[in-house]
Amino acid sequence: MDRIQPGQEWPHKLLAWFDQNRRDLPWREGRPRNPYYVWVSEIMLQQTRTEAVKPYFESWKRRFPTIEALAEAKEADVLHAWQGLGYYSRARNLHKAAREIAEKYGGAIPEDKKDVRALPGIGEYTAGAILSMAYGKHEAAVDGNVLRVYARLYGIESDILKSAGRKEITTLVEKTLPARAGDFNEALMDLGSEVCVPKHPKCEKCPLHGECAALRLGLENVLPIRTPKKKQKESIVCCAVMIKEGKALFHLRPSKGMLSSMWELPMVLSDSEKDGVKMLEKLLGGKAGERIWTYTHVFTHRIWHMKAYLFHGAKEPEGDYRWYSCEEYREIPLAGPHAKLAAYIEPYLEE
């Protein structure tokens, strides 16, 4: 199709809108922005809603107020502070990068893009966000919000999840990046989060509705083009609730792989509940009793249909298992949905 190209004055129009409508977010405090706060908030915001991140960021800031404090912390404490946000490799990379920054750069995030990109867990987007928002560098920061806004604004029909579509939009962002690059990047994020949302965009509230190709062509609910996600793999997860003298048995997951180095109640994955129960009984040497809890947890690429049973006559298996009281397991990093199960079984430990 023939694209309707917006005029080059629109970035300034967007910045004027941002000056009046910028979101009040805890990591935006101060001018210039704190590079550490920008970094932590951007990592937390990956795959996580802004409202969900706010209390985690505030808690993190109290617990690890500086890069040096984060670098000196134990990994278990870092994972515990991250508990509930998911995608725990993000927390591990924050910790690794903090140690590298403390050792190589004296506790200050470097201002050279090559150095920033070399840090664990920092990709092109996060580097651009830190450099533009905290250091005033003329750098783009292209995330999902930016891809969506530009696809609609310029009527781009390329798949934004494929490298060609992303490259096309990144080139456009770099061409239209104004002098206030950091504010511009944040303005695009706010516009994408509040107005140019994925479904049913609020075009009547958009400061760029007069320049938007998708709106003029009636494609605002069609664009952006995205490849459908693969169907998530579903598994039955059977968990054992073993209680002894007011404590429950927990297992430490391996140091590599999904939810690595996190604690869980003993569990197995299977294709059916019947098979899962048999596997648990073989593992623990006891007998599954009443099923006390069911829960479905959705990860990015898989779904767990969880079922927990009171176990009787079981013996503590060999390996990384330990008995914890409620007070004790509240202080350890619990794997994903196991925090919910641990909270649910507290009354059973008090009986």
CSV table of C-alpha atoms in Angstrom, one decimal:
chain,number,residue,atom,x,y,z
A,1,MET,CA,0.0,0.0,0.0
A,2,ASP,CA,1.1,3.7,-0.3
A,3,ARG,CA,2.1,4.8,3.1
A,4,ILE,CA,1.0,8.2,4.4
A,5,GLN,CA,4.1,9.6,5.9
A,6,PRO,CA,3.7,11.9,8.9
A,7,GLY,CA,5.5,15.2,8.9
A,8,GLN,CA,8.7,15.6,10.8
A,9,GLU,CA,7.2,18.0,13.3
A,10,TRP,CA,5.4,15.2,15.1
A,11,PRO,CA,8.2,14.3,17.5
A,12,HIS,CA,7.9,17.8,19.0
A,13,LYS,CA,4.2,17.4,19.2
A,14,LEU,CA,4.7,14.2,21.1
A,15,LEU,CA,7.2,15.8,23.5
A,16,ALA,CA,4.7,18.7,24.2
A,17,TRP,CA,2.1,16.0,25.0
A,18,PHE,CA,4.6,14.2,27.2
A,19,ASP,CA,5.5,17.4,29.1
A,20,GLN,CA,1.8,17.7,30.1
A,21,ASN,CA,1.0,14.0,30.6
A,22,ARG,CA,4.1,12.2,31.7
A,23,ARG,CA,3.4,9.4,34.1
A,24,ASP,CA,4.5,9.8,37.7
A,25,LEU,CA,6.7,6.7,38.3
A,26,PRO,CA,9.0,6.1,41.2
A,27,TRP,CA,12.0,5.4,39.0
A,28,ARG,CA,11.6,8.8,37.2
A,29,GLU,CA,12.6,10.8,40.2
A,30,GLY,CA,15.3,13.5,39.9
A,31,ARG,CA,17.0,15.2,37.1
A,32,PRO,CA,19.3,14.0,35.8
A,33,ARG,CA,17.9,10.5,36.2
A,34,ASN,CA,19.7,8.0,38.4
A,35,PRO,CA,21.3,5.5,35.9
A,36,TYR,CA,20.9,2.6,38.5
A,37,TYR,CA,17.2,3.3,38.8
A,38,VAL,CA,16.7,3.5,35.1
A,39,TRP,CA,18.5,0.2,34.7
A,40,VAL,CA,16.7,-1.7,37.4
A,41,SER,CA,13.3,-0.4,36.4
A,42,GLU,CA,13.8,-1.3,32.7
A,43,ILE,CA,14.8,-4.8,33.6
A,44,MET,CA,11.8,-5.2,35.9
A,45,LEU,CA,9.5,-3.8,33.3
A,46,GLN,CA,10.4,-6.5,30.8
A,47,GLN,CA,7.4,-8.9,30.6
A,48,THR,CA,5.8,-7.2,33.6
A,49,ARG,CA,3.1,-4.5,33.9
A,50,THR,CA,4.0,-1.1,35.3
A,51,GLU,CA,1.6,-1.3,38.2
A,52,ALA,CA,3.0,-4.6,39.3
A,53,VAL,CA,6.6,-3.3,39.1
A,54,LYS,CA,6.0,-0.2,41.3
A,55,PRO,CA,6.0,-2.0,44.8
A,56,TYR,CA,8.9,-4.3,43.7
A,57,PHE,CA,11.0,-1.3,42.6
A,58,GLU,CA,10.4,0.6,45.9
A,59,SER,CA,11.3,-2.5,47.9
A,60,TRP,CA,14.4,-3.2,45.8
A,61,LYS,CA,15.5,0.4,46.3
A,62,ARG,CA,15.3,0.1,50.0
A,63,ARG,CA,17.0,-3.3,50.1
A,64,PHE,CA,19.7,-2.5,47.5
A,65,PRO,CA,20.0,1.3,47.4
A,66,THR,CA,23.2,1.3,45.3
A,67,ILE,CA,25.0,-0.8,42.8
A,68,GLU,CA,27.6,-1.5,45.4
A,69,ALA,CA,24.9,-2.8,47.8
A,70,LEU,CA,23.5,-5.1,45.1
A,71,ALA,CA,27.0,-6.3,44.2
A,72,GLU,CA,27.7,-7.3,47.8
A,73,ALA,CA,24.4,-9.1,48.3
A,74,LYS,CA,24.0,-12.9,48.3
A,75,GLU,CA,22.3,-14.4,45.2
A,76,ALA,CA,19.6,-16.0,47.5
A,77,ASP,CA,18.7,-12.5,48.8
A,78,VAL,CA,18.5,-11.0,45.3
A,79,LEU,CA,16.2,-13.9,44.2
A,80,HIS,CA,14.1,-13.5,47.2
A,81,ALA,CA,13.7,-9.7,46.5
A,82,TRP,CA,12.7,-10.6,43.0
A,83,GLN,CA,10.2,-13.3,44.0
A,84,GLY,CA,6.9,-12.9,42.2
A,85,LEU,CA,8.3,-11.0,39.2
A,86,GLY,CA,9.2,-14.2,37.4
A,87,TYR,CA,11.9,-14.6,34.7
A,88,TYR,CA,14.5,-15.0,37.4
A,89,SER,CA,17.4,-14.8,34.9
A,90,ARG,CA,16.8,-11.1,34.9
A,91,ALA,CA,17.6,-10.9,38.6
A,92,ARG,CA,20.7,-13.1,38.3
A,93,ASN,CA,22.0,-10.9,35.4
A,94,LEU,CA,21.3,-7.7,37.4
A,95,HIS,CA,23.4,-9.2,40.2
A,96,LYS,CA,26.2,-10.4,37.9
A,97,ALA,CA,26.3,-7.0,36.1
A,98,ALA,CA,26.4,-5.1,39.5
A,99,ARG,CA,29.4,-7.1,40.5
A,100,GLU,CA,31.1,-6.4,37.2
A,101,ILE,CA,30.3,-2.6,37.4
A,102,ALA,CA,31.6,-2.5,41.0
A,103,GLU,CA,34.9,-4.2,40.0
A,104,LYS,CA,35.5,-2.6,36.6
A,105,TYR,CA,33.8,0.8,36.8
A,106,GLY,CA,33.9,1.8,40.4
A,107,GLY,CA,30.2,1.2,40.9
A,108,ALA,CA,29.0,3.6,38.1
A,109,ILE,CA,27.4,2.3,35.0
A,110,PRO,CA,29.7,3.2,32.0
A,111,GLU,CA,28.6,5.8,29.5
A,112,ASP,CA,30.1,4.0,26.5
A,113,LYS,CA,27.5,2.0,24.6
A,114,LYS,CA,29.9,-0.8,23.9
A,115,ASP,CA,30.7,-1.2,27.5
A,116,VAL,CA,27.1,-1.1,28.6
A,117,ARG,CA,26.1,-3.7,26.0
A,118,ALA,CA,28.8,-6.0,27.3
A,119,LEU,CA,27.2,-6.2,30.7
A,120,PRO,CA,25.1,-9.3,31.6
A,121,GLY,CA,21.5,-9.0,30.7
A,122,ILE,CA,21.7,-5.6,28.9
A,123,GLY,CA,20.5,-5.7,25.3
A,124,GLU,CA,20.2,-3.0,22.7
A,125,TYR,CA,17.0,-1.6,24.2
A,126,THR,CA,18.1,-1.4,27.8
A,127,ALA,CA,21.4,0.2,26.8
A,128,GLY,CA,19.6,2.8,24.8
A,129,ALA,CA,17.2,3.5,27.7
A,130,ILE,CA,20.1,4.0,30.2
A,131,LEU,CA,22.2,6.1,27.9
A,132,SER,CA,19.4,8.4,26.7
A,133,MET,CA,17.4,8.8,29.9
A,134,ALA,CA,20.3,9.0,32.5
A,135,TYR,CA,23.2,10.3,30.4
A,136,GLY,CA,21.4,12.4,27.8
A,137,LYS,CA,22.9,10.5,24.9
A,138,HIS,CA,21.4,10.6,21.4
A,139,GLU,CA,20.3,6.9,21.5
A,140,ALA,CA,17.1,5.1,20.5
A,141,ALA,CA,15.3,2.6,22.8
A,142,VAL,CA,13.0,0.4,20.8
A,143,ASP,CA,10.7,-1.8,22.8
A,144,GLY,CA,7.3,-3.3,22.1
A,145,ASN,CA,5.5,0.0,22.7
A,146,VAL,CA,7.7,1.8,20.2
A,147,LEU,CA,7.3,-0.9,17.6
A,148,ARG,CA,3.6,-0.7,17.9
A,149,VAL,CA,3.4,3.1,17.8
A,150,TYR,CA,5.7,3.4,14.7
A,151,ALA,CA,3.9,0.5,12.9
A,152,ARG,CA,0.6,2.4,13.2
A,153,LEU,CA,2.0,5.9,12.7
A,154,TYR,CA,3.8,5.0,9.5
A,155,GLY,CA,1.4,2.2,8.3
A,156,ILE,CA,4.1,-0.5,8.4
A,157,GLU,CA,2.8,-3.9,7.5
A,158,SER,CA,6.0,-5.8,8.2
A,159,ASP,CA,5.9,-8.3,11.1
A,160,ILE,CA,7.3,-6.5,14.1
A,161,LEU,CA,8.4,-9.7,15.7
A,162,LYS,CA,10.7,-10.5,12.8
A,163,SER,CA,14.2,-9.0,12.4
A,164,ALA,CA,13.3,-7.3,9.1
A,165,GLY,CA,10.3,-5.5,10.6
A,166,ARG,CA,12.2,-4.5,13.8
A,167,LYS,CA,15.1,-3.2,11.7
A,168,GLU,CA,12.8,-1.2,9.5
A,169,ILE,CA,11.2,0.5,12.5
A,170,THR,CA,14.5,1.0,14.4
A,171,THR,CA,15.9,2.9,11.3
A,172,LEU,CA,12.8,5.1,11.4
A,173,VAL,CA,13.2,5.8,15.1
A,174,GLU,CA,16.8,6.8,14.6
A,175,LYS,CA,15.9,9.1,11.8
A,176,THR,CA,13.2,10.8,13.8
A,177,LEU,CA,15.0,11.0,17.2
A,178,PRO,CA,14.9,14.6,18.4
A,179,ALA,CA,17.4,16.4,20.6
A,180,ARG,CA,15.6,15.4,23.8
A,181,ALA,CA,16.2,11.7,23.1
A,182,GLY,CA,15.6,10.4,26.6
A,183,ASP,CA,12.3,12.3,27.0
A,184,PHE,CA,11.3,11.2,23.5
A,185,ASN,CA,11.9,7.5,24.3
A,186,GLU,CA,9.9,7.8,27.5
A,187,ALA,CA,7.1,9.7,25.6
A,188,LEU,CA,6.8,6.8,23.2
A,189,MET,CA,6.6,4.4,26.0
A,190,ASP,CA,3.9,6.4,27.8
A,191,LEU,CA,2.0,6.8,24.5
A,192,GLY,CA,2.2,3.1,23.9
A,193,SER,CA,1.2,2.2,27.4
A,194,GLU,CA,-1.6,4.6,27.9
A,195,VAL,CA,-3.0,5.5,24.5
A,196,CYS,CA,-1.7,3.5,21.6
A,197,VAL,CA,-2.4,0.2,23.4
A,198,PRO,CA,-2.4,-3.2,21.7
A,199,LYS,CA,-6.1,-3.7,21.5
A,200,HIS,CA,-8.7,-0.9,21.0
A,201,PRO,CA,-6.3,2.0,20.8
A,202,LYS,CA,-7.6,5.3,22.3
A,203,CYS,CA,-7.1,7.2,19.0
A,204,GLU,CA,-9.3,10.1,20.1
A,205,LYS,CA,-6.8,10.9,22.9
A,206,CYS,CA,-3.7,10.5,20.8
A,207,PRO,CA,-1.7,13.7,20.1
A,208,LEU,CA,-0.6,12.2,16.8
A,209,HIS,CA,-4.0,11.1,15.4
A,210,GLY,CA,-3.7,13.6,12.6
A,211,GLU,CA,-0.4,12.1,11.5
A,212,CYS,CA,-1.3,8.4,11.9
A,213,ALA,CA,-1.4,6.3,8.7
A,214,ALA,CA,-3.1,3.4,10.4
A,215,LEU,CA,-6.0,5.6,11.6
A,216,ARG,CA,-6.4,7.3,8.2
A,217,LEU,CA,-6.5,3.9,6.5
A,218,GLY,CA,-8.8,2.2,9.1
A,219,LEU,CA,-6.0,-0.1,10.1
A,220,GLU,CA,-5.6,0.9,13.8
A,221,ASN,CA,-7.0,-2.4,14.9
A,222,VAL,CA,-5.0,-4.4,12.4
A,223,LEU,CA,-1.6,-3.0,12.9
A,224,PRO,CA,0.9,-4.0,14.0
A,225,ILE,CA,1.4,-7.3,12.3
A,226,ARG,CA,2.6,-10.0,14.8
A,227,THR,CA,3.4,-13.7,14.2
A,228,PRO,CA,1.0,-15.8,16.3
A,229,LYS,CA,2.7,-17.4,19.2
A,230,LYS,CA,3.3,-21.1,19.4
A,231,LYS,CA,0.9,-23.0,21.5
A,232,GLN,CA,2.3,-23.4,25.1
A,233,LYS,CA,3.2,-26.8,26.3
A,234,GLU,CA,0.9,-28.0,29.1
A,235,SER,CA,1.9,-30.2,31.9
A,236,ILE,CA,0.4,-31.7,35.1
A,237,VAL,CA,2.5,-30.8,38.1
A,238,CYS,CA,2.0,-32.9,41.2
A,239,CYS,CA,3.3,-31.5,44.5
A,240,ALA,CA,3.8,-33.1,47.9
A,241,VAL,CA,3.0,-31.4,51.1
A,242,MET,CA,5.0,-33.2,53.8
A,243,ILE,CA,4.7,-31.8,57.3
A,244,LYS,CA,6.8,-32.7,60.3
A,245,GLU,CA,6.8,-30.9,63.7
A,246,GLY,CA,5.4,-27.7,62.2
A,247,LYS,CA,7.7,-27.7,59.2
A,248,ALA,CA,7.3,-28.5,55.5
A,249,LEU,CA,9.7,-30.2,53.2
A,250,PHE,CA,11.2,-28.1,50.4
A,251,HIS,CA,13.5,-29.0,47.6
A,252,LEU,CA,16.3,-26.8,46.0
A,253,ARG,CA,16.1,-26.8,42.2
A,254,PRO,CA,19.3,-27.3,40.2
A,255,SER,CA,21.6,-24.4,39.6
A,256,LYS,CA,20.9,-24.4,35.9
A,257,GLY,CA,17.7,-24.5,33.9
A,258,MET,CA,14.2,-23.2,34.6
A,259,LEU,CA,13.7,-21.5,38.0
A,260,SER,CA,17.3,-22.5,38.9
A,261,SER,CA,18.5,-22.3,42.5
A,262,MET,CA,14.9,-21.6,43.7
A,263,TRP,CA,13.1,-23.6,46.4
A,264,GLU,CA,10.0,-25.6,45.8
A,265,LEU,CA,7.8,-28.1,47.4
A,266,PRO,CA,8.7,-31.6,46.1
A,267,MET,CA,7.1,-31.9,42.6
A,268,VAL,CA,7.1,-33.9,39.4
A,269,LEU,CA,5.9,-33.1,35.9
A,270,SER,CA,3.8,-35.7,34.0
A,271,ASP,CA,1.1,-36.1,31.3
A,272,SER,CA,-1.6,-37.2,33.8
A,273,GLU,CA,-2.5,-36.7,37.4
A,274,LYS,CA,-2.5,-40.5,38.0
A,275,ASP,CA,1.0,-40.9,36.6
A,276,GLY,CA,2.2,-37.8,38.6
A,277,VAL,CA,1.0,-39.2,41.9
A,278,LYS,CA,2.7,-42.5,41.3
A,279,MET,CA,6.0,-40.7,40.4
A,280,LEU,CA,5.7,-38.7,43.6
A,281,GLU,CA,5.0,-41.8,45.8
A,282,LYS,CA,8.0,-43.5,44.2
A,283,LEU,CA,10.2,-40.5,44.8
A,284,LEU,CA,9.2,-39.9,48.4
A,285,GLY,CA,8.4,-43.5,49.5
A,286,GLY,CA,5.1,-42.5,51.0
A,287,LYS,CA,1.4,-42.3,50.1
A,288,ALA,CA,-0.5,-39.4,48.6
A,289,GLY,CA,-3.5,-38.5,50.6
A,290,GLU,CA,-6.1,-35.7,50.2
A,291,ARG,CA,-5.6,-33.3,47.3
A,292,ILE,CA,-5.7,-29.9,49.0
A,293,TRP,CA,-4.8,-27.4,46.3
A,294,THR,CA,-5.2,-26.9,42.5
A,295,TYR,CA,-3.8,-24.0,40.5
A,296,THR,CA,-2.9,-23.2,36.9
A,297,HIS,CA,0.3,-21.1,36.4
A,298,VAL,CA,1.0,-19.7,33.0
A,299,PHE,CA,4.6,-19.2,31.9
A,300,THR,CA,5.7,-17.7,28.6
A,301,HIS,CA,6.2,-21.0,26.8
A,302,ARG,CA,4.4,-23.5,29.1
A,303,ILE,CA,1.4,-24.0,31.4
A,304,TRP,CA,1.5,-25.8,34.7
A,305,HIS,CA,-1.7,-27.4,36.0
A,306,MET,CA,-0.7,-27.8,39.6
A,307,LYS,CA,-2.1,-30.2,42.2
A,308,ALA,CA,-0.9,-30.6,45.7
A,309,TYR,CA,-1.5,-33.5,48.1
A,310,LEU,CA,-0.9,-34.2,51.8
A,311,PHE,CA,1.7,-36.9,52.0
A,312,HIS,CA,1.8,-39.6,54.7
A,313,GLY,CA,4.5,-42.0,55.7
A,314,ALA,CA,7.1,-40.5,53.4
A,315,LYS,CA,10.8,-40.3,54.2
A,316,GLU,CA,13.0,-37.4,53.4
A,317,PRO,CA,14.8,-38.3,50.1
A,318,GLU,CA,18.5,-37.8,49.5
A,319,GLY,CA,19.7,-34.6,47.9
A,320,ASP,CA,18.9,-30.9,48.3
A,321,TYR,CA,15.9,-31.2,50.6
A,322,ARG,CA,15.3,-29.2,53.8
A,323,TRP,CA,12.5,-28.7,56.4
A,324,TYR,CA,11.4,-25.1,56.8
A,325,SER,CA,8.9,-23.5,59.1
A,326,CYS,CA,6.6,-20.7,57.8
A,327,GLU,CA,8.9,-18.0,59.2
A,328,GLU,CA,11.9,-19.7,57.6
A,329,TYR,CA,10.4,-20.3,54.1
A,330,ARG,CA,9.2,-16.7,53.9
A,331,GLU,CA,12.8,-15.7,53.8
A,332,ILE,CA,14.0,-18.0,51.0
A,333,PRO,CA,13.5,-17.6,47.2
A,334,LEU,CA,10.5,-19.7,46.2
A,335,ALA,CA,10.1,-20.9,42.7
A,336,GLY,CA,7.3,-19.2,40.8
A,337,PRO,CA,3.9,-20.5,41.9
A,338,HIS,CA,5.4,-22.4,44.8
A,339,ALA,CA,5.2,-19.2,46.8
A,340,LYS,CA,1.4,-19.4,46.4
A,341,LEU,CA,1.3,-23.0,47.5
A,342,ALA,CA,3.6,-22.2,50.5
A,343,ALA,CA,1.2,-19.4,51.6
A,344,TYR,CA,-1.7,-21.8,51.2
A,345,ILE,CA,-0.3,-24.5,53.5
A,346,GLU,CA,0.6,-22.2,56.4
A,347,PRO,CA,-2.6,-23.2,58.4
A,348,TYR,CA,-1.6,-26.9,58.0
A,349,LEU,CA,1.7,-26.2,59.7
A,350,GLU,CA,0.0,-24.6,62.7
A,351,GLU,CA,-2.3,-27.5,63.4
